[in-house]
């Protein structure tokens, strides 16, 4: 699965621009399930199992990642941008980006030209710009168009038992889902590779309406603050302690039976210990007359930065827990 | 040698403190074309004999900005100090290399969103911890005092612009190595000493002993200077692709400045001027007061994003600087001025 995750993370796909991720995923799942692509670009999958359960279950992982969008070009040929999805400006400066095939560098005043006061203030995204080496507005616009998206480039690097990469949020969900779809299944189920999560959980909303499930499992990555200088009560979840399941975040109060069932699975799992963040569950659990929903998340440090750090063993534990919940719900063992 | 390949190779190697890779590589090249010697630590000097007692010293610093490990905690998180001017606001989530018993990757912590108030203040580099993900094993591999360097790769932009780390001052090292190749075997009117000096980023330290060793009659310090960008006014920067910046300052030799301008004009080599009102902030400040004094000037390569791991420069400017220095030497510097 690590190999698969590497390929997925190195693909560029901001919200609304998930084409290359979608194309790759379709290549992977073809022949393992039926699928269609809907009006918003979601891949809606139908997995045939040996049996049909009387429960309808939907799995979800989002394909999009946070990034940048080009909003203007200056007379000198520099590009101005906005962020697509939540990105802290402090992670942007001096990073390399790709706008399609064009390389650029997010640029800023060098430290030598800043006042002592400016050196302490957090960087503002509005003071940053992308340099592609163009010498005029005309030249820049012959290479990129307004509305093009830019993605910060970042290697996939092993660090001890952890891996560092961009877009682990939520290519890990995609990797788990692809792996499951490639396996033979006991029961029929549906799965969605969704679009536009980072700009307001929009793809999952319409996909859930279409599939009308009774249950949903949201496969995600969530913030882990188990880092130096943060006390344990604020760490949210820890790398190496298994996938995190949520009782509540800012968008969802999760189904307690599903939450308890996952904690009682006997598998490696931890609680997400904060009412923070939100994900597609917020849109999914409110679909139609309501959907019983659980989020299973990979603990991830520096989420929404180009250097997400996550634990390799947590990934296989996440796959195991997802498989367990999937079969438990569909067999009726998990009520 | 291809100028881009040489720059990218030099950028990929480290030279700081006890890490000598870039210095060793440059020595290898310099010894092909000059009589080269290793001085202290990182400093390398190459001599070309012009069969007289007038020596022009060309200086480019070989060292780079870096960080140094000051603490290692039980969970494999490091505290670092700055070795050179680091913009700490831009460290969160940045990938670096820690040069311990082996070289390992690491990432600077970014404060998670649920813990930020939006009113953060970056006071000290020690507040931003470095994640090695090595847990308690970190202490077996990493020691206090080990160096940490940026891990950015080089790449190409439009119009012959390139980006990468440590272009400050490997850009100038590249020019000097290209120049040594070009001068090799030529009959020279003056002696030339190529100095690739240590510890500029820590306060122009290495060049002091090197200049004493060379004892030059005149000198040119080749370094980078600020390139144009948004929010940087014309009077504090040069423009990329418009040639090397010849320094004019009360602390520099007017004779050398004027001769550089004259040679550039005569040979139609692009150049621009860099006017400074006092000291230059480069090794020129030290060389000029070596022993009994040295006629010294700066020649700077305009560079965007200085001290980041994505510094941007124009390869055309490197060619211009190399050509200008070549013509200047063949004209005899200010020997007969």
XYZ file of C-alpha atoms in Angstrom, chain B residues 26-337:
312
model
C 35.931 22.472 -5.883
C 39.508 21.584 -4.876
C 39.411 18.695 -7.337
C 38.563 21.057 -10.193
C 40.846 23.857 -9.098
C 43.846 21.521 -8.899
C 43.340 20.602 -12.570
C 43.767 24.193 -13.702
C 45.860 25.899 -10.990
C 48.388 25.159 -8.279
C 45.867 24.441 -5.583
C 46.199 24.070 -1.844
C 43.776 23.394 0.994
C 44.160 25.909 3.744
C 42.178 25.632 6.968
C 38.890 23.760 7.236
C 36.995 24.573 4.022
C 39.202 27.204 2.438
C 40.793 26.305 -0.900
C 43.284 28.490 -2.800
C 44.452 28.090 -6.391
C 47.376 30.058 -7.837
C 48.090 30.948 -11.468
C 51.535 32.427 -12.033
C 51.814 35.532 -14.242
C 55.587 35.673 -13.693
C 55.575 38.938 -11.762
C 54.964 40.041 -8.186
C 51.515 41.600 -8.731
C 48.685 39.397 -7.515
C 44.947 39.784 -8.068
C 42.897 37.822 -5.539
C 39.441 36.642 -6.569
C 37.292 35.551 -3.640
C 34.085 33.532 -3.482
C 32.958 31.984 -0.243
C 32.449 28.231 -0.256
C 30.454 27.996 2.983
C 26.658 28.157 3.180
C 24.003 29.127 5.692
C 23.024 26.239 7.941
C 21.701 25.385 11.359
C 23.306 23.520 14.216
C 21.715 21.034 16.642
C 21.602 22.372 20.212
C 19.302 19.820 21.869
C 17.826 16.350 21.225
C 14.753 15.205 23.154
C 13.617 11.674 24.062
C 11.094 11.583 21.194
C 13.552 12.497 18.460
C 12.708 16.196 18.205
C 15.655 18.571 17.835
C 16.229 22.171 18.830
C 18.548 24.071 16.491
C 20.456 27.330 16.403
C 21.123 29.405 13.281
C 24.553 29.353 11.613
C 23.987 32.315 9.308
C 20.889 34.432 8.598
C 17.813 32.177 8.599
C 14.266 33.507 8.076
C 12.640 31.497 10.850
C 9.123 32.453 9.705
C 9.605 30.240 6.690
C 10.838 27.141 8.557
C 7.525 25.418 9.468
C 7.111 22.251 7.332
C 10.464 22.799 5.603
C 12.469 19.673 4.755
C 16.094 19.596 5.861
C 18.990 17.185 6.248
C 20.618 16.464 9.605
C 24.297 15.566 9.253
C 24.800 13.104 12.098
C 26.688 9.797 12.042
C 24.692 9.423 8.862
C 22.668 12.049 7.023
C 18.952 11.797 7.840
C 15.922 13.764 6.585
C 13.849 15.858 8.990
C 10.944 18.317 8.892
C 10.434 21.502 10.905
C 7.244 21.346 12.987
C 4.299 23.439 11.832
C 1.898 24.431 14.583
C -1.361 22.517 14.099
C -4.359 24.730 13.244
C -6.259 23.954 16.483
C -3.356 25.419 18.462
C -2.807 28.626 16.474
C -4.412 31.900 17.439
C -3.323 33.734 14.298
C -1.202 36.050 16.461
C 1.958 33.983 16.374
C 5.282 35.677 16.772
C 8.559 34.224 15.606
C 11.049 35.329 18.239
C 13.687 32.642 18.231
C 14.624 29.694 16.058
C 14.756 27.492 19.172
C 10.938 27.671 19.380
C 10.508 25.745 16.133
C 11.373 22.110 16.752
C 12.725 19.722 14.165
C 10.997 16.346 13.670
C 13.405 13.500 12.828
C 10.756 10.785 13.422
C 13.577 8.698 14.920
C 12.174 8.568 18.456
C 14.710 7.595 21.092
C 17.074 6.358 18.339
C 17.787 9.966 17.380
C 20.453 10.212 20.067
C 22.351 7.244 18.592
C 22.662 8.995 15.224
C 22.646 12.711 16.024
C 24.804 14.704 18.434
C 24.614 18.249 19.701
C 26.770 20.348 17.360
C 25.801 18.442 14.204
C 24.871 20.625 11.252
C 21.457 20.874 9.608
C 21.170 22.030 5.979
C 18.300 22.758 3.598
C 17.464 19.867 1.273
C 16.055 21.768 -1.710
C 16.762 20.573 -5.243
C 17.733 22.716 -8.221
C 15.417 23.387 -11.134
C 14.968 25.516 -14.233
C 12.557 28.404 -14.769
C 12.004 30.469 -17.933
C 14.626 32.659 -19.640
C 17.676 30.761 -18.383
C 16.776 31.404 -14.730
C 17.443 28.575 -12.286
C 16.653 27.976 -8.628
C 18.249 26.004 -5.815
C 19.897 26.178 -2.408
C 23.308 27.631 -1.514
C 23.562 29.644 -4.748
C 24.868 32.148 -2.172
C 27.768 31.781 -2.900
C 28.192 28.663 -5.064
C 27.139 30.904 -7.968
C 30.385 32.803 -7.539
C 32.344 29.584 -6.925
C 30.936 28.362 -10.254
C 32.165 31.536 -11.986
C 35.652 31.175 -10.533
C 35.960 27.510 -11.490
C 34.782 28.288 -15.049
C 37.290 31.145 -15.125
C 40.141 28.903 -13.943
C 39.368 26.519 -16.795
C 39.345 29.412 -19.246
C 42.646 30.907 -17.998
C 44.438 27.561 -17.869
C 47.445 27.531 -20.195
C 47.106 31.231 -21.083
C 49.981 33.686 -20.646
C 48.837 36.068 -17.919
C 49.919 39.677 -17.312
C 49.454 39.286 -13.515
C 49.306 36.517 -10.926
C 45.825 35.337 -10.053
C 44.836 33.722 -6.758
C 41.460 31.984 -6.603
C 40.234 31.923 -3.012
C 37.225 29.810 -2.053
C 36.855 30.970 1.520
C 35.262 29.529 4.638
C 32.850 31.048 7.180
C 31.580 34.137 5.352
C 28.110 33.518 6.729
C 29.467 33.584 10.282
C 31.005 37.025 9.823
C 33.600 36.939 7.031
C 36.059 34.922 9.076
C 37.720 32.552 6.618
C 38.741 35.253 4.178
C 40.856 37.042 6.774
C 43.440 34.304 7.069
C 43.200 33.507 3.352
C 43.901 37.122 2.365
C 46.849 37.180 4.763
C 48.185 34.006 3.133
C 47.780 35.335 -0.433
C 48.931 38.885 0.352
C 47.325 40.337 -2.802
C 47.900 43.704 -4.449
C 44.279 43.988 -5.442
C 41.156 41.897 -4.992
C 37.615 41.341 -6.191
C 35.055 39.690 -3.907
C 32.432 37.894 -5.955
C 29.220 37.342 -4.050
C 25.477 37.500 -4.595
C 23.312 40.583 -4.072
C 19.600 41.270 -4.011
C 17.695 40.657 -7.246
C 14.483 42.403 -8.241
C 11.102 41.238 -6.933
C 7.781 42.493 -5.613
C 8.181 44.851 -2.650
C 11.889 45.448 -3.308
C 12.646 48.955 -4.527
C 15.007 49.623 -7.449
C 17.609 51.253 -5.218
C 18.068 48.127 -3.129
C 18.370 45.542 -5.878
C 19.828 44.621 -9.235
C 17.878 43.122 -12.124
C 18.327 39.492 -13.114
C 19.845 38.812 -16.559
C 21.363 42.307 -16.826
C 24.888 41.320 -15.855
C 27.102 41.384 -12.774
C 26.788 44.301 -10.366
C 30.013 46.313 -10.070
C 30.307 47.779 -6.571
C 30.806 51.467 -5.906
C 31.315 52.389 -2.260
C 33.483 54.577 -0.025
C 34.921 51.297 1.296
C 35.964 50.076 -2.170
C 38.725 51.050 -4.578
C 37.452 53.498 -7.198
C 40.339 52.476 -9.424
C 39.136 48.889 -9.523
C 35.458 49.878 -9.894
C 36.297 52.182 -12.808
C 38.552 49.641 -14.496
C 35.848 46.973 -14.267
C 33.349 49.395 -15.857
C 35.862 50.310 -18.572
C 36.591 46.661 -19.415
C 32.876 45.824 -19.472
C 32.153 48.709 -21.861
C 35.105 47.926 -24.115
C 34.054 44.303 -24.507
C 30.299 44.959 -24.539
C 29.724 42.778 -21.506
C 26.429 43.493 -19.685
C 26.904 45.003 -16.206
C 25.037 47.077 -13.679
C 26.153 49.205 -10.767
C 25.620 48.534 -7.082
C 25.984 51.726 -5.090
C 26.611 51.292 -1.377
C 27.081 54.099 1.135
C 29.428 52.300 3.520
C 30.778 48.807 4.041
C 29.524 46.201 1.595
C 28.562 43.289 3.854
C 30.792 41.043 1.768
C 34.276 39.615 2.141
C 35.524 42.784 0.396
C 35.230 44.555 3.747
C 37.869 42.221 5.194
C 40.168 41.858 2.197
C 40.501 45.625 1.776
C 41.981 45.969 5.270
C 44.297 42.953 4.978
C 47.914 43.608 6.081
C 48.835 47.030 4.670
C 45.577 47.391 2.689
C 44.338 46.026 -0.637
C 42.591 47.788 -3.543
C 39.316 45.894 -3.490
C 36.000 45.866 -5.316
C 32.822 43.764 -5.277
C 31.267 42.079 -8.258
C 27.842 40.702 -7.390
C 25.420 38.294 -9.009
C 21.788 39.413 -8.615
C 19.857 36.756 -6.709
C 16.222 36.479 -5.633
C 15.080 34.844 -2.362
C 18.520 35.106 -0.775
C 19.165 32.627 2.082
C 16.223 30.417 1.135
C 16.516 26.954 -0.422
C 14.989 28.320 -3.632
C 17.401 31.123 -4.487
C 16.908 32.266 -8.099
C 19.546 33.554 -10.503
C 20.213 33.951 -14.214
C 22.799 31.685 -15.851
C 23.397 34.564 -18.293
C 24.653 36.649 -15.369
C 27.145 33.929 -14.433
C 28.460 33.953 -18.015
C 28.729 37.779 -17.944
C 30.602 37.767 -14.626
C 32.986 35.079 -15.824
C 33.666 36.924 -19.078
C 34.172 40.268 -17.320
C 36.699 38.764 -14.901
C 38.519 37.069 -17.789
C 38.834 40.304 -19.749
C 39.793 42.217 -16.602
C 42.652 39.823 -15.879
C 43.878 39.867 -19.482
C 43.862 43.687 -19.268
C 46.175 43.429 -16.234
C 43.736 44.674 -13.602
C 44.833 48.033 -12.243
C 48.555 47.153 -12.370
C 49.300 49.918 -14.835
C 46.349 52.156 -14.074
